[in-house]
mmCIF file of C-alpha atoms in Angstrom:
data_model
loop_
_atom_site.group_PDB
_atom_site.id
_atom_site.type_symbol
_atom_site.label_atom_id
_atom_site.label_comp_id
_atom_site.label_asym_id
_atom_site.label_seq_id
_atom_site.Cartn_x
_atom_site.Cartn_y
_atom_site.Cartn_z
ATOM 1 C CA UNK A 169 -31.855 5.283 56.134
ATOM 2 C CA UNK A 170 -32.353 8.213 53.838
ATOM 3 C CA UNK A 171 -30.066 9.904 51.565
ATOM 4 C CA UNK A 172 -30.025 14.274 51.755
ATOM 5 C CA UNK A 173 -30.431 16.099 48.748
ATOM 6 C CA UNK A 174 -27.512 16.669 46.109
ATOM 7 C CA UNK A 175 -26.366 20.034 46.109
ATOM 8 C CA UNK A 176 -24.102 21.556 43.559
ATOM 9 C CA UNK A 177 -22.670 23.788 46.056
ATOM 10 C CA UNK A 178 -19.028 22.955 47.607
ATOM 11 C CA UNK A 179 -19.315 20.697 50.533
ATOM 12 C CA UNK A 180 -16.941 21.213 53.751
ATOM 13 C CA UNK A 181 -14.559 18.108 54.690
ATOM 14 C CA UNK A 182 -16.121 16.330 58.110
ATOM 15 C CA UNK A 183 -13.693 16.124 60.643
ATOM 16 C CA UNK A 184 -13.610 12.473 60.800
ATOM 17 C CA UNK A 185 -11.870 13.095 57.258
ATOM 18 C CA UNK A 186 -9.129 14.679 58.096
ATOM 19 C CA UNK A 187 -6.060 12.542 59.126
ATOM 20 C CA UNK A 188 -2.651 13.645 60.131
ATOM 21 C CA UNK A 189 0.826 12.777 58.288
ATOM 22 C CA UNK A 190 2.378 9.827 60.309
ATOM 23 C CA UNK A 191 5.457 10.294 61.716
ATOM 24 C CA UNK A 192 8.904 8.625 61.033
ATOM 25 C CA UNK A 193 10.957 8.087 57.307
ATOM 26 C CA UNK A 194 9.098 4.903 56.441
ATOM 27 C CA UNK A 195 6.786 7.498 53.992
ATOM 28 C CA UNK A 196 9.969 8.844 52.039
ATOM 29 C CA UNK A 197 11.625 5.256 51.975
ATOM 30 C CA UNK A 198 8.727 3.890 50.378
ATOM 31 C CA UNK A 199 8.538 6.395 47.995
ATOM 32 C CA UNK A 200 12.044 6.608 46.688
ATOM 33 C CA UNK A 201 11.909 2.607 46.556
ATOM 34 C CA UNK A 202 8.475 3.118 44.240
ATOM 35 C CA UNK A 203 10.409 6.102 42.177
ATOM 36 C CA UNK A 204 13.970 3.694 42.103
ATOM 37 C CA UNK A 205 12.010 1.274 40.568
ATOM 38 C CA UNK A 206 10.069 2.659 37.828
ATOM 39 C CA UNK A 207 6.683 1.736 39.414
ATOM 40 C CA UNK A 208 3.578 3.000 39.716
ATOM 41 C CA UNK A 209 1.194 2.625 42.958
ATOM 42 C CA UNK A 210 -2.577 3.429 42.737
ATOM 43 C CA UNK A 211 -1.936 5.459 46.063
ATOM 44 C CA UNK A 212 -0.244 7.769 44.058
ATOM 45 C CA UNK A 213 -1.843 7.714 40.674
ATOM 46 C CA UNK A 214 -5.456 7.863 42.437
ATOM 47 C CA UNK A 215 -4.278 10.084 44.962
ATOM 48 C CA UNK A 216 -5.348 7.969 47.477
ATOM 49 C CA UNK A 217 -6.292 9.975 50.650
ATOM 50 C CA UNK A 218 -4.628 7.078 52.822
ATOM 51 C CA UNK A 219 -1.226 7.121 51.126
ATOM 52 C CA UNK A 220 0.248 8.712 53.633
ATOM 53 C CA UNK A 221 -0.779 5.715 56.290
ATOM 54 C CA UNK A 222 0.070 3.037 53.943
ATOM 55 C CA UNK A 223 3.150 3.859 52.661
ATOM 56 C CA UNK A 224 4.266 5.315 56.629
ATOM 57 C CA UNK A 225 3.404 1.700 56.991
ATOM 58 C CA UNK A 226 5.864 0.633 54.253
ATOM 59 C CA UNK A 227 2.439 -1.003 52.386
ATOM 60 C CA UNK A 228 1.640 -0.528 48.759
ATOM 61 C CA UNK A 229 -0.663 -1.220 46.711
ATOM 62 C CA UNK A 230 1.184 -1.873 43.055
ATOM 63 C CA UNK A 231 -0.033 -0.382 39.751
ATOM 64 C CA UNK A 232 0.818 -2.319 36.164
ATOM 65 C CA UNK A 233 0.652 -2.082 33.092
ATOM 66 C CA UNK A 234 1.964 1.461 32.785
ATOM 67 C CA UNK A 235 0.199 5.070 34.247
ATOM 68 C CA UNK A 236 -2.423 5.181 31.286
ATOM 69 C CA UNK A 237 -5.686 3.729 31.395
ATOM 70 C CA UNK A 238 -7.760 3.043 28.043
ATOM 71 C CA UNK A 239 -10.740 4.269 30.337
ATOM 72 C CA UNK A 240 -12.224 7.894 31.422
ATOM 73 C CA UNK A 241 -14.389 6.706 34.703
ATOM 74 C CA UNK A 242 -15.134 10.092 36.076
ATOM 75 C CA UNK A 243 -13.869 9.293 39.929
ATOM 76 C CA UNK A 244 -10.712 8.276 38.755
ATOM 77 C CA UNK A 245 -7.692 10.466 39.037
ATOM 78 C CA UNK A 246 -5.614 8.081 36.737
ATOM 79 C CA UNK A 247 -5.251 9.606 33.294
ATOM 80 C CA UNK A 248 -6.270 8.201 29.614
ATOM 81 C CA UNK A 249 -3.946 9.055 26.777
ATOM 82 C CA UNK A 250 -0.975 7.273 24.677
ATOM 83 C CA UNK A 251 -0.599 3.820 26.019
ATOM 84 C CA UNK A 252 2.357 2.434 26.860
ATOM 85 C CA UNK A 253 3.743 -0.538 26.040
ATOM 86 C CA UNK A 254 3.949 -3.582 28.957
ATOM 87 C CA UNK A 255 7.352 -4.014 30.404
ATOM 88 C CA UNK A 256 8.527 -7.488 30.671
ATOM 89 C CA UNK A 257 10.669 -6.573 33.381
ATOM 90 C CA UNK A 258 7.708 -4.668 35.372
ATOM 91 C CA UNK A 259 6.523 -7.982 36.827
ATOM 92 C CA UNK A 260 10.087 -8.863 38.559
ATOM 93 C CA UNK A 261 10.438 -5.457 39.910
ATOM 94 C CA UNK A 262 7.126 -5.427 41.274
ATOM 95 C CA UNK A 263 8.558 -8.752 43.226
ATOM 96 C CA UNK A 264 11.591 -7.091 44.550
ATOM 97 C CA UNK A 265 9.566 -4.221 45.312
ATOM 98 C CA UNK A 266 7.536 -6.271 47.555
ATOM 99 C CA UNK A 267 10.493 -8.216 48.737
ATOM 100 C CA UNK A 268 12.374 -5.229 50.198
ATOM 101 C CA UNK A 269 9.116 -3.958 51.834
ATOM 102 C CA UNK A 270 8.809 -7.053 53.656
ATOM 103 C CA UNK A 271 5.146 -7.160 52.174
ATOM 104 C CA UNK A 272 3.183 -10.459 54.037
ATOM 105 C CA UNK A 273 0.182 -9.295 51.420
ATOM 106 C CA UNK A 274 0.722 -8.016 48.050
ATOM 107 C CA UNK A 275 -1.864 -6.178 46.183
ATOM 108 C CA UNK A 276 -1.496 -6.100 42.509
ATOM 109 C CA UNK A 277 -3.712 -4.225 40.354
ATOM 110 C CA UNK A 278 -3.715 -2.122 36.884
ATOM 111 C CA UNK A 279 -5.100 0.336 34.480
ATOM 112 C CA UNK A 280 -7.407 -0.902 32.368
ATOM 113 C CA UNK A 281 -5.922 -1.568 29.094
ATOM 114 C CA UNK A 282 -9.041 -2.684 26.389
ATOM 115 C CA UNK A 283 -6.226 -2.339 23.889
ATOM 116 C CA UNK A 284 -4.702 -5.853 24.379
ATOM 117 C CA UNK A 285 -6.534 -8.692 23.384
ATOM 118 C CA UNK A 286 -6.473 -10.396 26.823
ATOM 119 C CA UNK A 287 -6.679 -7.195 28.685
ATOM 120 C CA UNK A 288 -3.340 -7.747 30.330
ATOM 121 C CA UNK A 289 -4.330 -10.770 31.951
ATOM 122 C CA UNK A 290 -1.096 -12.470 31.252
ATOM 123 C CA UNK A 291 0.803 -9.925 32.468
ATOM 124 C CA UNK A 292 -0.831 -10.049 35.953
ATOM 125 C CA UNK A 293 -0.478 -13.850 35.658
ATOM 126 C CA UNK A 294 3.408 -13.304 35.338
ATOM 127 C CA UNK A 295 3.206 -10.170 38.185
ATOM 128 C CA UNK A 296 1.676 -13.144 40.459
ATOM 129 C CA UNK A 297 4.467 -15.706 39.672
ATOM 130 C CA UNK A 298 7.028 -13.044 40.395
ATOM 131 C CA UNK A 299 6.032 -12.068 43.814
ATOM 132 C CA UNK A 300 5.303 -15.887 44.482
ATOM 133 C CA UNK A 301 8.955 -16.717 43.682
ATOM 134 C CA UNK A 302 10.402 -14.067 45.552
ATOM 135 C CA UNK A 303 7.864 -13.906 48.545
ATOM 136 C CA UNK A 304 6.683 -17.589 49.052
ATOM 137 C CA UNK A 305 4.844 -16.934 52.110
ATOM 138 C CA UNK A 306 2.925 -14.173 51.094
ATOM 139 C CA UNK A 307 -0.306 -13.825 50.234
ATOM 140 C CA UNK A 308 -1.217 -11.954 47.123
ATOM 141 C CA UNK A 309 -4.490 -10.206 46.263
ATOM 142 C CA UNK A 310 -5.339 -9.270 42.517
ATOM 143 C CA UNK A 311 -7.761 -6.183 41.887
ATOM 144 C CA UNK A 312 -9.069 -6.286 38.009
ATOM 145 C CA UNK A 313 -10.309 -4.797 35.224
ATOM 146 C CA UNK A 314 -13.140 -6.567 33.465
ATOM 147 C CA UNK A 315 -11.327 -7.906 31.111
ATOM 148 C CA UNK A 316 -14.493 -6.875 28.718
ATOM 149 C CA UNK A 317 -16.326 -10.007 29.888
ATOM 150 C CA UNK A 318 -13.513 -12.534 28.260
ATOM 151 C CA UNK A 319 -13.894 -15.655 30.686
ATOM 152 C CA UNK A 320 -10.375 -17.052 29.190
ATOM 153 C CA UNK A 321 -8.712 -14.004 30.753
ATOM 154 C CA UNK A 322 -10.422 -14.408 33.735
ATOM 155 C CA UNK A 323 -9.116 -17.738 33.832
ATOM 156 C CA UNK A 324 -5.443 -16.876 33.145
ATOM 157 C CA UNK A 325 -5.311 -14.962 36.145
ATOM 158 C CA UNK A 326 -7.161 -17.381 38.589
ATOM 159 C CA UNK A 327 -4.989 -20.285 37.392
ATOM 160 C CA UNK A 328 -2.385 -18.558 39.230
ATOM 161 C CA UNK A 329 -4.199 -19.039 42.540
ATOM 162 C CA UNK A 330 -4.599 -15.571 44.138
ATOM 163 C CA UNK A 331 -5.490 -15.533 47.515
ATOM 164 C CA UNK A 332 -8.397 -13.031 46.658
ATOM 165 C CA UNK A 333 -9.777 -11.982 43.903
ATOM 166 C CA UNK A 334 -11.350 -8.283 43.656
ATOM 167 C CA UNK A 335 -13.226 -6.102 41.023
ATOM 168 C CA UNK A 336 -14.931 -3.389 41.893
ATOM 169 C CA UNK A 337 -18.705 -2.303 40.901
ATOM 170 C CA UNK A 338 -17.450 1.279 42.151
ATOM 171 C CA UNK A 339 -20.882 2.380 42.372
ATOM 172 C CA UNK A 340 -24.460 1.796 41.772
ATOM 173 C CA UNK A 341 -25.989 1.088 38.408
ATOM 174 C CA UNK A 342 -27.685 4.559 37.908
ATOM 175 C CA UNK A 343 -24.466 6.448 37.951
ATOM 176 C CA UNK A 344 -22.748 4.014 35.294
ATOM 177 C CA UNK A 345 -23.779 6.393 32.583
ATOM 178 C CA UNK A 346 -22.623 9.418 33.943
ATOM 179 C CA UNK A 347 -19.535 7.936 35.955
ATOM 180 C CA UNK A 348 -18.072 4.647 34.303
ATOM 181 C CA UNK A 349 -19.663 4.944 31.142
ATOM 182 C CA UNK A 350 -17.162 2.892 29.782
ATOM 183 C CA UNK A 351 -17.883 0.076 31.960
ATOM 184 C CA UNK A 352 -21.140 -2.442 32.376
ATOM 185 C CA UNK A 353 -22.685 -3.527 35.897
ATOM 186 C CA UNK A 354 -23.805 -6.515 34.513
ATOM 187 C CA UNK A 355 -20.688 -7.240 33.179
ATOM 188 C CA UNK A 356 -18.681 -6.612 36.824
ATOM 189 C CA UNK A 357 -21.031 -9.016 38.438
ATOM 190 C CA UNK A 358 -20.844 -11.326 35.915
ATOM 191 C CA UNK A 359 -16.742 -10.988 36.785
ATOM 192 C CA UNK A 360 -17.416 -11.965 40.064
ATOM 193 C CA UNK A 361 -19.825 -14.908 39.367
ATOM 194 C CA UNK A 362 -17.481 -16.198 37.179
ATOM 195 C CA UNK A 363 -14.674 -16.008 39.029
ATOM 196 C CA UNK A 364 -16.654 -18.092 41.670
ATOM 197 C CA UNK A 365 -17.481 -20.705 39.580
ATOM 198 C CA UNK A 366 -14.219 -21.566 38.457
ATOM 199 C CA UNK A 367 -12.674 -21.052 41.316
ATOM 200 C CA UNK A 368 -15.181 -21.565 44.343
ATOM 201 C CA UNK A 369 -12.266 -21.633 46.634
ATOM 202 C CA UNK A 370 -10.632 -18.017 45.868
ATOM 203 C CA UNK A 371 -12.516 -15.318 47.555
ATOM 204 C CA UNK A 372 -14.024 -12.941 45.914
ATOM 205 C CA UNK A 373 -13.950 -8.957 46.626
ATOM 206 C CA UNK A 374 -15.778 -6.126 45.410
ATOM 207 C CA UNK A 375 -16.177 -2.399 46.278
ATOM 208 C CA UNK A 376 -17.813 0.936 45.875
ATOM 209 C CA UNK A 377 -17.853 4.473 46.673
ATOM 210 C CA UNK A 378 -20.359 7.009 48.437
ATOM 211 C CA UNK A 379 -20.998 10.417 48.192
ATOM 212 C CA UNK A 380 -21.160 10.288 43.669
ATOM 213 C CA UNK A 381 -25.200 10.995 43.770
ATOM 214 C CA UNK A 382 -26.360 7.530 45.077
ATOM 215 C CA UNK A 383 -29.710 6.941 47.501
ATOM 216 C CA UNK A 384 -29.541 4.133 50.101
ATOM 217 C CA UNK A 385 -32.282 2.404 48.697
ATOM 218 C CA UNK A 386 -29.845 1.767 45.382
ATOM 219 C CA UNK A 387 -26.424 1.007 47.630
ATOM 220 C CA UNK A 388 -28.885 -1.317 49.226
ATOM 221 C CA UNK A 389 -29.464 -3.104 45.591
ATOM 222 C CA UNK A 390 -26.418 -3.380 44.997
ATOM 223 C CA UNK A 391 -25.522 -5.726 48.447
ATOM 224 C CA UNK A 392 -28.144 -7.789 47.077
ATOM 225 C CA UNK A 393 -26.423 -7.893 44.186
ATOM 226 C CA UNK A 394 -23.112 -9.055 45.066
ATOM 227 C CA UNK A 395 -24.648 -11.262 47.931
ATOM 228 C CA UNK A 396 -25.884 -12.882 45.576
ATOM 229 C CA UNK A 397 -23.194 -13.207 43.335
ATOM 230 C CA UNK A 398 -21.872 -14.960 46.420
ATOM 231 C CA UNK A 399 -19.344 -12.065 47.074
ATOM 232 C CA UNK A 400 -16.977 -12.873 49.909
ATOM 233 C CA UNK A 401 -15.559 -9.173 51.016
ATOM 234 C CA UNK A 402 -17.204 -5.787 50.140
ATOM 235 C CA UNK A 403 -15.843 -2.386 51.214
ATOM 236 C CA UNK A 404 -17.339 0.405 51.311
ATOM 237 C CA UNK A 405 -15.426 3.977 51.496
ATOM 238 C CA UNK A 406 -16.073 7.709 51.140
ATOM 239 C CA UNK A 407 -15.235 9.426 47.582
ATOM 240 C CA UNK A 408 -13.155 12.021 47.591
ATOM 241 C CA UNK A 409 -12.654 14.154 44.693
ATOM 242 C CA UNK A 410 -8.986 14.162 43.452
ATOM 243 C CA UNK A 411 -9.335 17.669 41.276
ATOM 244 C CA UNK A 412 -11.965 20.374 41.064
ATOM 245 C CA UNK A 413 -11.577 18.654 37.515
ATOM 246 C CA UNK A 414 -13.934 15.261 38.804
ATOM 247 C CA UNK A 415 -17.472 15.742 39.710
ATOM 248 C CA UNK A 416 -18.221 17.038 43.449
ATOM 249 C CA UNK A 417 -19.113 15.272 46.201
ATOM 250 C CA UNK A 418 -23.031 15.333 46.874
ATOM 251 C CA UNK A 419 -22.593 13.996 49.933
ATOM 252 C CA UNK A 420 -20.105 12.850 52.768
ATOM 253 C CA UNK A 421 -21.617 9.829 54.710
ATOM 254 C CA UNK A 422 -21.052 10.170 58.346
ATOM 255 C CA UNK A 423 -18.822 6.983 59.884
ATOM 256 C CA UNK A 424 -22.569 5.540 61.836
ATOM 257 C CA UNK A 425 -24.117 5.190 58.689
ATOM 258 C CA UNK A 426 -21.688 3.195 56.766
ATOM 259 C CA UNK A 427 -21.757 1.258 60.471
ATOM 260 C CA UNK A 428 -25.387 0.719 58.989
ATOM 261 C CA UNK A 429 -24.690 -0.054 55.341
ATOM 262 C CA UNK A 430 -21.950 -3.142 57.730
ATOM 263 C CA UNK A 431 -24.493 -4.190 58.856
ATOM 264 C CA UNK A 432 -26.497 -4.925 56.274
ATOM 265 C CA UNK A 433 -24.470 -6.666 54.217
ATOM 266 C CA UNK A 434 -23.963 -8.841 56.890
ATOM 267 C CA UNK A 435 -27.330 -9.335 57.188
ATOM 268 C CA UNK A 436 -27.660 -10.210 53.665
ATOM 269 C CA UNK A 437 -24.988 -12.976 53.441
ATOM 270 C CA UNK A 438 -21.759 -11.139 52.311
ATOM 271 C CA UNK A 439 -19.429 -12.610 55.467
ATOM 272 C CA UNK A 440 -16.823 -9.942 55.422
ATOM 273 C CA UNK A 441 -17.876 -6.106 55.248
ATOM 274 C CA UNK A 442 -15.533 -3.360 55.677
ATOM 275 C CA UNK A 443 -17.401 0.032 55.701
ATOM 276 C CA UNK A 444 -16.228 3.229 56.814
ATOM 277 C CA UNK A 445 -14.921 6.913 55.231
ATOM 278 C CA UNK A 446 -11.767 6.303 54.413
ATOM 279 C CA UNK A 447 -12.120 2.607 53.716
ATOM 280 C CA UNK A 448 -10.288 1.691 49.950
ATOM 281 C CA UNK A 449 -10.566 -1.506 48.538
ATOM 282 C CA UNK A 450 -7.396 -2.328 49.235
ATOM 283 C CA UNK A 451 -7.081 -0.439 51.966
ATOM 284 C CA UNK A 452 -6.005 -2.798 55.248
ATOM 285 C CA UNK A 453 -6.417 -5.120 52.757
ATOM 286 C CA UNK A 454 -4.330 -8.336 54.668
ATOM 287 C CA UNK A 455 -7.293 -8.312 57.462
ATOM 288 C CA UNK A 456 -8.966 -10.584 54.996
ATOM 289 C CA UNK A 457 -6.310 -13.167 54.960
ATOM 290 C CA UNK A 458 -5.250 -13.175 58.316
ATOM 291 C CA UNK A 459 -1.893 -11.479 57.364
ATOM 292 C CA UNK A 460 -0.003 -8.137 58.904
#
C-alpha cells in the first residue's frame, strides 16, 4: 500500500463520509438528559462526526473530570484553559445517566488532567463503582489518559475490574511532535503493557487516526507495536478536522484500504480490528464484549 502526497490544499469530503441525521427523538432525548445532568460527552466536546448515530441510538460515550483538558493535542477539539475542579457528585450522575439510557456498555473516559497527582485515576475508580451499583449487568469500558506513566494510577483504575481497558496511541510516532507534543509513544505503550501485566485478564484497547500526514509503512509500525504489546482491540478511523482552527486533512483513506490496514493487524496477532472511516474508539464500542 502506498500513501499519496500531502497537499496543503483543501481536500473534498468522500462520499462514503457523509452520513444522514437519523430519524426519530431519541437524538434530542439524549441530549437534554446529557444537558439535565451537567455532563459532558466526548461526542460533543470532540465533535464527534457519529454523534448523531450514537446518541439517535440513545448511546454515549461519558466525559469526566470537567470540559478542560491540561493538554493541547492538535486533533482534539476539546479545549485547554482554567481547570475545573472534580465534582464528587459527577461520578453518581454519570450512573443515573447510564441508568436511564438503558446503557448494556458504558464508556467512561476524561480530559486529561496532569494537574492532579494521580491524574484523576480515583475519580474514574469511583465513576466505575457508580455505574456498577446502579447498572450491575453492564459492562463498562474505561478510555485513559496516561496518567504520565504512574503505574499506581494505573492500578487504581484496573482494581476496579473494567471490562476493557483503552488508551489510545492516536497516531504514529513521527507526528507526536507536531500533534501530541504533550504526550510520549513510549509512554502509551508502556500504558498498555502495563495494564496487561497486572491485569492479563482485562482487555486491552488502543486506537489511532488517518489522514494527520502518516505513510503506511509507519501505521504499519505501529500494529507491530501494539501486537506486541499484546493489544487485544485496535480501531482504526478517519480524522476529521473539527475547525479550520486544527491542522487539515492530508488525506482521506478510502473504506478498502483500511479493509487492508484489518487485515493486517489480524495478520499480526491483534485478535480484534475494527477499521473503517468513521470508526471511533469507542465507537460500536459493546461489539467487543458481546453486549447491544
Amino acid at each position: 500500500m502506498s500513501s499519496p502526497k500531502n497537499s496543503e490544499k483543501p481536500l473534498r469530503i468522500p462520499p462514503w463520509l457523509r452520513t444522514k441525521l437519523p430519524q426519530g427523538n431519541n437524538y434530542s432525548c439524549t441530549s437534554s438528559l446529557i444537558r439535565d445532568l451537567g455532563l459532558n460527552t466526548v461526542c460533543q466536546s470532540a465533535k464527534c462526526p457519529n454523534t448523531w448515530e450514537c446518541f439517535g441510538k440513545k448511546v454515549a460515550t461519558f466525559l469526566i473530570m470537567g470540559g478542560i483538558c491540561t493538554r493541547n493535542c492538535r486533533f482534539c477539539n476539546i479545549t485547554s484553559g482554567d481547570l475545573e475542579p472534580l465534582d464528587p457528585t459527577e461520578p453518581g450522575r454519570v450512573a443515573e445517566a447510564a441508568e436511564r439510557l438503558e446503557l448494556r456498555h458504558v464508556v467512561i473516559t476524561s480530559v486529561t488532567r496532569d494537574d492532579l497527582p494521580d491524574g484523576g485515576a480515583s475519580h474514574f475508580a469511583a465513576t466505575i463503582r457508580a455505574v456498577r451499583e446502579k447498572l450491575p449487568d453492564a459492562s463498562v469500558e474505561v478510555l485513559i489518559p496516561d496518567f504520565q506513566g504512574e503505574e499506581q494510577a494505573l492500578r487504581t483504575v484496573l482494581d476496579e475490574r473494567p471490562d476493557i481497558m483503552n488508551h489510545n496511541v492516536e497516531t504514529v510516532p513521527r507526528l507526536y511532535e507536531s500533534i501530541r507534543p504533550q504526550a510520549d509513544y513510549a509512554q502509551s505503550l508502556e500504558v498498555l503493557k502495563r495494564s496487561k501485566e497486572i491485569a492479563p485478564d482485562i482487555p486491552t484497547k488502543s486506537g489511532l487516526m488517518l489522514g494527520l500526514g502518516e505513510e503506511d509503512t509507519e501505521v504499519m509500525r505501529v500494529l507491530d507495536d501494539l501486537a506486541a504489546v499484546d493489544c487485544d482491540i485496535v480501531t482504526i478511523g478517519q480524522y476529521m478536522r473539527p475547525t479550520k482552527d486544527h491542522p487539515p486533512v492530508r488525506r482521506y483513506v478510502p473504506p478498502a484500504h483500511f479493509d487492508e490496514f484489518a487485515a493486517a493487524g489480524e495478520a499480526k496477532g491483534i485478535p480484534h480490528m475494527f477499521s473503517a472511516p468513521l470508526v471511533r474508539s469507542s465507537y460500536n464500542a459493546s461489539r467487543f464484549v458481546g453486549k447491544k
